Tab-separated table of C-alpha atoms in Angstrom:
chain	number	residue	atom	x	y	z
A	1	UNK	CA	8.656	-20.043	3.610
A	2	UNK	CA	9.951	-23.530	4.355
A	3	UNK	CA	12.459	-24.490	7.047
A	4	UNK	CA	13.562	-28.027	7.882
A	5	UNK	CA	13.374	-27.263	11.613
A	6	UNK	CA	9.610	-26.802	11.456
A	7	UNK	CA	7.412	-29.829	12.052
A	8	UNK	CA	4.069	-28.789	10.595
A	9	UNK	CA	2.445	-31.879	12.091
A	10	UNK	CA	2.454	-30.074	15.459
A	11	UNK	CA	0.480	-26.999	16.520
A	12	UNK	CA	3.603	-24.996	17.370
A	13	UNK	CA	5.161	-26.032	14.066
A	14	UNK	CA	2.161	-24.756	12.133
A	15	UNK	CA	2.214	-21.503	14.094
A	16	UNK	CA	5.922	-21.016	13.408
A	17	UNK	CA	5.409	-21.777	9.715
A	18	UNK	CA	2.596	-19.222	9.510
A	19	UNK	CA	4.712	-16.610	11.329
A	20	UNK	CA	7.580	-17.027	8.875
A	21	UNK	CA	5.174	-16.947	5.928
A	22	UNK	CA	3.648	-13.667	7.132
A	23	UNK	CA	7.063	-12.096	7.715
A	24	UNK	CA	8.112	-13.212	4.243
A	25	UNK	CA	5.111	-11.327	2.831
A	26	UNK	CA	6.012	-8.168	4.781
A	27	UNK	CA	9.635	-7.152	4.082
A	28	UNK	CA	9.332	-4.079	6.309
A	29	UNK	CA	8.415	-6.271	9.274
A	30	UNK	CA	5.398	-6.607	11.572
A	31	UNK	CA	4.694	-5.404	15.066
A	32	UNK	CA	4.158	-8.114	17.689
A	33	UNK	CA	0.434	-7.310	17.910
A	34	UNK	CA	0.013	-7.426	14.113
A	35	UNK	CA	1.835	-10.722	13.730
A	36	UNK	CA	-0.098	-12.208	16.639
A	37	UNK	CA	-3.468	-11.145	15.253
A	38	UNK	CA	-2.746	-12.406	11.744
A	39	UNK	CA	-1.623	-15.826	12.985
A	40	UNK	CA	-4.717	-16.203	15.167
A	41	UNK	CA	-6.985	-15.127	12.307
A	42	UNK	CA	-5.423	-17.675	9.946
A	43	UNK	CA	-6.548	-20.667	12.030
A	44	UNK	CA	-9.215	-20.488	14.730
A	45	UNK	CA	-7.906	-23.700	16.308
A	46	UNK	CA	-4.722	-21.934	17.441
A	47	UNK	CA	-4.923	-21.163	21.166
A	48	UNK	CA	-4.087	-17.485	21.864
A	49	UNK	CA	-1.568	-18.328	24.602
A	50	UNK	CA	0.225	-20.802	22.333
A	51	UNK	CA	0.446	-18.197	19.581
A	52	UNK	CA	1.785	-15.609	22.047
A	53	UNK	CA	4.479	-17.994	23.246
A	54	UNK	CA	5.566	-18.984	19.756
A	55	UNK	CA	5.834	-15.386	18.579
A	56	UNK	CA	7.918	-14.325	21.577
A	57	UNK	CA	10.340	-17.201	20.945
A	58	UNK	CA	10.732	-16.663	17.187
A	59	UNK	CA	14.112	-14.935	17.450
A	60	UNK	CA	15.349	-17.464	20.009
A	61	UNK	CA	14.242	-20.414	17.870
A	62	UNK	CA	15.238	-19.000	14.473
A	63	UNK	CA	18.092	-16.519	15.143
A	64	UNK	CA	19.403	-16.940	11.609
A	65	UNK	CA	15.998	-16.129	10.101
A	66	UNK	CA	14.220	-13.638	12.378
A	67	UNK	CA	15.434	-10.471	14.085
A	68	UNK	CA	13.939	-7.579	16.068
A	69	UNK	CA	15.193	-4.329	14.463
A	70	UNK	CA	13.063	-2.268	16.860
A	71	UNK	CA	11.188	-2.842	20.090
A	72	UNK	CA	8.181	-5.072	19.499
A	73	UNK	CA	8.942	-5.528	15.790
A	74	UNK	CA	9.824	-8.734	13.961
A	75	UNK	CA	11.482	-8.955	10.547
A	76	UNK	CA	13.218	-11.610	8.492
A	77	UNK	CA	16.993	-11.233	8.629
A	78	UNK	CA	17.270	-11.330	4.841
A	79	UNK	CA	15.164	-8.169	4.572
A	80	UNK	CA	17.265	-6.359	7.156
A	81	UNK	CA	20.695	-7.214	5.826
A	82	UNK	CA	19.934	-7.114	2.127
A	83	UNK	CA	17.087	-5.622	0.177
A	84	UNK	CA	18.220	-7.633	-2.831
A	85	UNK	CA	16.549	-10.798	-1.603
A	86	UNK	CA	13.231	-9.004	-1.290
A	87	UNK	CA	13.314	-7.199	-4.609
A	88	UNK	CA	14.524	-10.198	-6.588
A	89	UNK	CA	11.554	-12.284	-5.547
A	90	UNK	CA	9.031	-9.622	-6.572
A	91	UNK	CA	10.251	-8.466	-9.967
A	92	UNK	CA	8.076	-8.813	-13.087
A	93	UNK	CA	8.429	-12.209	-14.761
A	94	UNK	CA	7.451	-13.775	-18.076
A	95	UNK	CA	5.398	-16.482	-16.371
A	96	UNK	CA	1.897	-16.766	-17.828
A	97	UNK	CA	-0.827	-15.377	-15.571
A	98	UNK	CA	-3.228	-17.944	-17.013
A	99	UNK	CA	-0.860	-20.774	-16.096
A	100	UNK	CA	-0.696	-19.455	-12.537
A	101	UNK	CA	-4.485	-19.168	-12.346
A	102	UNK	CA	-4.799	-22.769	-13.511
A	103	UNK	CA	-2.879	-23.870	-10.417
A	104	UNK	CA	-5.480	-22.351	-8.067
A	105	UNK	CA	-8.608	-23.930	-6.667
A	106	UNK	CA	-11.771	-23.191	-8.619
A	107	UNK	CA	-13.086	-20.745	-6.014
A	108	UNK	CA	-9.768	-18.865	-5.684
A	109	UNK	CA	-9.420	-18.722	-9.463
A	110	UNK	CA	-12.834	-17.101	-9.767
A	111	UNK	CA	-11.953	-14.536	-7.099
A	112	UNK	CA	-8.609	-13.822	-8.767
A	113	UNK	CA	-10.322	-13.225	-12.101
A	114	UNK	CA	-12.760	-10.845	-10.406
A	115	UNK	CA	-9.908	-8.844	-8.856
A	116	UNK	CA	-7.998	-8.837	-12.142
A	117	UNK	CA	-11.005	-7.348	-13.906
A	118	UNK	CA	-11.272	-4.542	-11.322
A	119	UNK	CA	-7.538	-3.762	-11.265
A	120	UNK	CA	-7.370	-3.746	-15.057
A	121	UNK	CA	-10.244	-1.255	-15.153
A	122	UNK	CA	-8.656	0.966	-12.489
A	123	UNK	CA	-5.131	0.936	-13.910
A	124	UNK	CA	-5.560	0.349	-17.624
A	125	UNK	CA	-2.612	-2.054	-17.339
A	126	UNK	CA	-2.438	-5.738	-18.199
A	127	UNK	CA	-1.781	-8.274	-15.417
A	128	UNK	CA	1.810	-9.491	-15.025
A	129	UNK	CA	3.264	-12.067	-12.649
A	130	UNK	CA	5.605	-10.537	-10.056
A	131	UNK	CA	7.600	-13.302	-8.449
A	132	UNK	CA	5.919	-16.693	-8.108
A	133	UNK	CA	2.518	-15.678	-6.732
A	134	UNK	CA	1.774	-11.941	-7.075
A	135	UNK	CA	-0.350	-10.595	-9.934
A	136	UNK	CA	0.653	-6.983	-10.544
A	137	UNK	CA	-0.533	-4.070	-12.676
A	138	UNK	CA	1.794	-1.315	-13.845
A	139	UNK	CA	5.124	-0.462	-12.262
A	140	UNK	CA	6.278	2.277	-9.875
A	141	UNK	CA	9.677	3.181	-8.482
A	142	UNK	CA	10.036	3.867	-4.757
A	143	UNK	CA	12.831	5.336	-2.694
A	144	UNK	CA	12.718	5.439	1.093
A	145	UNK	CA	14.430	8.179	3.079
A	146	UNK	CA	16.875	5.490	4.242
A	147	UNK	CA	18.124	5.270	0.658
A	148	UNK	CA	16.516	1.905	-0.018
A	149	UNK	CA	14.792	1.811	-3.380
A	150	UNK	CA	13.280	-0.535	-5.903
A	151	UNK	CA	10.276	-1.182	-8.142
A	152	UNK	CA	6.816	-2.445	-7.244
A	153	UNK	CA	3.536	-2.986	-9.035
A	154	UNK	CA	1.207	0.009	-8.777
A	155	UNK	CA	-1.577	-2.423	-7.915
A	156	UNK	CA	-1.221	-6.064	-7.003
A	157	UNK	CA	-2.616	-9.038	-5.142
A	158	UNK	CA	-1.781	-12.623	-4.304
A	159	UNK	CA	-4.600	-15.216	-4.192
A	160	UNK	CA	-3.077	-17.352	-1.442
A	161	UNK	CA	-4.834	-20.389	-0.028
A	162	UNK	CA	-5.157	-18.959	3.496
A	163	UNK	CA	-6.269	-15.487	2.391
A	164	UNK	CA	-6.225	-13.122	-0.557
A	165	UNK	CA	-3.519	-10.498	-0.027
A	166	UNK	CA	-4.053	-7.090	-1.666
A	167	UNK	CA	-1.033	-4.780	-1.555
A	168	UNK	CA	-1.163	-1.086	-0.624
A	169	UNK	CA	2.424	0.193	-0.760
A	170	UNK	CA	1.389	3.476	0.887
A	171	UNK	CA	-0.009	1.721	3.968
A	172	UNK	CA	-3.449	2.340	5.482
A	173	UNK	CA	-3.103	5.649	7.342
A	174	UNK	CA	-5.477	7.344	4.886
A	175	UNK	CA	-8.025	4.518	4.635
A	176	UNK	CA	-9.730	4.785	8.019
A	177	UNK	CA	-13.236	5.381	6.639
A	178	UNK	CA	-12.925	2.768	3.904
A	179	UNK	CA	-11.695	0.038	6.234
A	180	UNK	CA	-14.638	0.643	8.557
A	181	UNK	CA	-17.021	0.038	5.653
A	182	UNK	CA	-15.088	-2.706	3.894
A	183	UNK	CA	-16.242	-5.749	5.832
A	184	UNK	CA	-14.309	-8.646	7.335
A	185	UNK	CA	-10.562	-8.224	6.819
A	186	UNK	CA	-7.141	-7.963	8.460
A	187	UNK	CA	-4.279	-5.575	7.722
A	188	UNK	CA	-0.540	-5.458	8.316
A	189	UNK	CA	1.902	-2.715	7.323
A	190	UNK	CA	1.029	-2.735	3.622
A	191	UNK	CA	-1.132	-5.833	3.139
A	192	UNK	CA	-4.899	-6.232	3.200
A	193	UNK	CA	-5.948	-9.814	3.997
A	194	UNK	CA	-9.356	-11.065	2.828
A	195	UNK	CA	-10.557	-14.611	3.478
A	196	UNK	CA	-13.027	-14.517	0.587
A	197	UNK	CA	-14.467	-11.736	-1.533
A	198	UNK	CA	-18.013	-12.379	-0.341
A	199	UNK	CA	-16.868	-11.146	3.096
A	200	UNK	CA	-16.332	-7.593	1.851
A	201	UNK	CA	-18.009	-4.733	-0.006
A	202	UNK	CA	-16.454	-4.819	-3.474
A	203	UNK	CA	-17.514	-1.238	-4.212
A	204	UNK	CA	-15.501	-0.056	-1.208
A	205	UNK	CA	-12.504	-2.146	-2.273
A	206	UNK	CA	-12.617	-0.723	-5.792
A	207	UNK	CA	-12.624	2.781	-4.304
A	208	UNK	CA	-9.560	1.906	-2.221
A	209	UNK	CA	-7.778	0.595	-5.306
A	210	UNK	CA	-8.542	3.790	-7.233
A	211	UNK	CA	-7.199	5.849	-4.347
A	212	UNK	CA	-4.078	3.709	-4.123
A	213	UNK	CA	-3.454	3.836	-7.861
A	214	UNK	CA	-3.868	7.619	-7.894
A	215	UNK	CA	-1.012	7.927	-5.410
A	216	UNK	CA	1.304	5.876	-7.623
A	217	UNK	CA	0.724	7.239	-11.116
A	218	UNK	CA	1.711	10.248	-13.150
A	219	UNK	CA	5.408	10.260	-12.319
A	220	UNK	CA	8.514	9.281	-14.228
A	221	UNK	CA	10.175	6.339	-12.490
A	222	UNK	CA	13.522	8.130	-12.852
A	223	UNK	CA	12.356	11.134	-10.797
A	224	UNK	CA	14.238	11.253	-7.502
A	225	UNK	CA	13.765	14.859	-6.281
A	226	UNK	CA	11.066	17.504	-5.876
A	227	UNK	CA	12.663	19.601	-8.624
A	228	UNK	CA	12.737	16.547	-10.844
A	229	UNK	CA	9.048	15.928	-10.262
A	230	UNK	CA	8.147	19.566	-10.966
A	231	UNK	CA	10.092	19.373	-14.218
A	232	UNK	CA	8.133	16.245	-15.189
A	233	UNK	CA	4.721	17.939	-14.864
A	234	UNK	CA	3.217	18.514	-18.344
A	235	UNK	CA	3.703	22.090	-19.561
A	236	UNK	CA	-0.030	22.763	-19.748
A	237	UNK	CA	-0.439	21.886	-16.085
A	238	UNK	CA	2.540	23.795	-14.679
A	239	UNK	CA	0.862	27.194	-14.017
A	240	UNK	CA	-2.003	25.727	-11.986
A	241	UNK	CA	0.327	23.213	-10.332
A	242	UNK	CA	2.647	26.037	-9.223
A	243	UNK	CA	-0.365	27.966	-7.929
A	244	UNK	CA	-1.504	24.928	-5.918
A	245	UNK	CA	1.976	24.453	-4.432
A	246	UNK	CA	2.229	28.138	-3.501
A	247	UNK	CA	-1.196	28.016	-1.875
A	248	UNK	CA	-0.257	25.017	0.274
A	249	UNK	CA	3.167	26.435	1.163
A	250	UNK	CA	1.520	29.666	2.308
A	251	UNK	CA	-0.822	27.648	4.513
A	252	UNK	CA	2.031	25.446	5.814
A	253	UNK	CA	5.034	27.823	6.010
A	254	UNK	CA	7.065	25.413	8.148
A	255	UNK	CA	6.403	22.344	6.013
A	256	UNK	CA	9.101	20.763	3.877
A	257	UNK	CA	8.348	19.539	0.373
A	258	UNK	CA	9.561	15.979	-0.168
A	259	UNK	CA	9.140	13.346	-2.838
A	260	UNK	CA	6.862	10.748	-1.265
A	261	UNK	CA	5.248	7.806	-3.098
A	262	UNK	CA	6.427	9.368	-6.358
A	263	UNK	CA	4.619	12.702	-5.871
A	264	UNK	CA	5.181	15.823	-3.748
A	265	UNK	CA	4.238	15.582	-0.081
A	266	UNK	CA	4.346	18.184	2.705
A	267	UNK	CA	6.076	17.095	5.908
A	268	UNK	CA	5.908	18.952	9.221
A	269	UNK	CA	8.516	18.324	11.949
A	270	UNK	CA	10.003	15.443	9.933
A	271	UNK	CA	6.793	13.468	10.301
A	272	UNK	CA	5.037	11.532	7.580
A	273	UNK	CA	3.593	13.761	4.850
A	274	UNK	CA	-0.113	14.441	5.331
A	275	UNK	CA	-0.854	16.428	2.152
A	276	UNK	CA	0.176	15.415	-1.369
A	277	UNK	CA	-0.075	17.109	-4.776
A	278	UNK	CA	0.480	16.005	-8.362
A	279	UNK	CA	0.353	17.615	-11.792
A	280	UNK	CA	-1.180	16.212	-14.981
A	281	UNK	CA	-1.851	17.258	-18.566
A	282	UNK	CA	-5.525	18.092	-17.888
A	283	UNK	CA	-5.750	18.692	-14.124
A	284	UNK	CA	-3.851	19.041	-10.862
A	285	UNK	CA	-4.662	16.911	-7.833
A	286	UNK	CA	-4.457	16.919	-4.061
A	287	UNK	CA	-4.614	13.931	-1.722
A	288	UNK	CA	-6.248	12.765	0.506
A	289	UNK	CA	-9.737	14.085	1.254
A	290	UNK	CA	-10.307	15.224	4.881
A	291	UNK	CA	-12.570	13.122	7.101
A	292	UNK	CA	-14.785	16.071	8.138
A	293	UNK	CA	-18.252	15.334	6.714
A	294	UNK	CA	-19.255	18.953	6.099
A	295	UNK	CA	-15.996	19.748	4.333
A	296	UNK	CA	-16.214	16.570	2.247
A	297	UNK	CA	-19.648	17.688	1.059
A	298	UNK	CA	-18.250	21.053	-0.031
A	299	UNK	CA	-15.393	19.304	-1.830
A	300	UNK	CA	-17.722	16.830	-3.574
A	301	UNK	CA	-17.646	18.636	-6.969
A	302	UNK	CA	-13.878	18.074	-7.091
A	303	UNK	CA	-13.828	14.526	-5.707
A	304	UNK	CA	-12.714	11.633	-7.865
A	305	UNK	CA	-12.910	8.117	-6.474
A	306	UNK	CA	-12.737	7.954	-2.683
A	307	UNK	CA	-9.657	9.974	-1.858
A	308	UNK	CA	-8.574	12.365	-4.613
A	309	UNK	CA	-9.375	16.000	-5.366
A	310	UNK	CA	-9.121	16.902	-9.055
A	311	UNK	CA	-8.910	20.532	-10.203
A	312	UNK	CA	-9.350	21.010	-13.991
A	313	UNK	CA	-6.879	23.282	-15.752
A	314	UNK	CA	-9.659	25.380	-17.306
A	315	UNK	CA	-11.175	26.384	-13.947
A	316	UNK	CA	-9.813	28.536	-11.098
A	317	UNK	CA	-8.690	26.754	-7.952
A	318	UNK	CA	-11.220	26.816	-5.067
A	319	UNK	CA	-8.588	28.515	-2.922
A	320	UNK	CA	-10.559	28.817	0.310
A	321	UNK	CA	-11.705	25.196	0.161
A	322	UNK	CA	-8.137	24.055	-0.433
A	323	UNK	CA	-6.951	26.072	2.576
A	324	UNK	CA	-9.645	24.469	4.729
A	325	UNK	CA	-8.724	21.000	3.483
A	326	UNK	CA	-5.020	21.538	4.214
A	327	UNK	CA	-5.809	22.735	7.749
A	328	UNK	CA	-8.064	19.741	8.370
A	329	UNK	CA	-5.419	17.300	7.148
A	330	UNK	CA	-2.603	18.765	9.245
A	331	UNK	CA	-4.329	19.506	12.551
């Protein structure tokens, strides 16, 4: 993001430019600690105290660009007052992916091609340019409880000069184990920052992408309610899907079913959903897998990828295991 008031020839100017760039990449905003850490990681020559000072003065220096919608949080004004600005810049375009790749350095181009190969394999979708610099795969509709809604790529990344940004629209609450094994990286609300692919374990990253894609597929983009989702489940899968829902509702009698990330989630005390289910033509699924090592071993026959439990339609549900998994996920 460019602003004529920023003199990038100075240290503070470069810090301010990086701060605005990071906020532009994160429409939902960043906490002070997240923004601070990402700026420091982007350039080791930045002195921590200088970064701290610049971040604290962002709103004072750029009141027309930056705001603080909540304590300790920073967000660009355009994303607070109008979602249109954010969605317009990240819609699918007809720009050639190959033309975009040609504009990258040789090393970044090679890394981008490697990520494209993995995301194509995971999604089965062809790469499409979203906005000027995001390569996306597939398309999913989202709707926040605030009423804000739009469309995003099911998988996507941006091979920026400073770092490769891989997008996880669901955030990282369910990726604790994977992030510990991934290697050198940084995260913000929904972005994974990687300096270069040789810094990380690509097998772990592929598992994360499979898990992320699983949470964003199988639903009609027009579905807006739980009843609508249930109606969209293929007829063959409905009996087992209903059985799975009834089993979870019996285990969580006070939970509320809500459409979350395009599938059904179970929320307790208005908190973020911790258990999710989906229905397909050949199986039903539950997300995520509990962290407990012993339970994960018992669930191994039903595990697909790193975070999904698949239950085939031609086999009975492992009811006791599902109950244990639900308890572990909601404790």
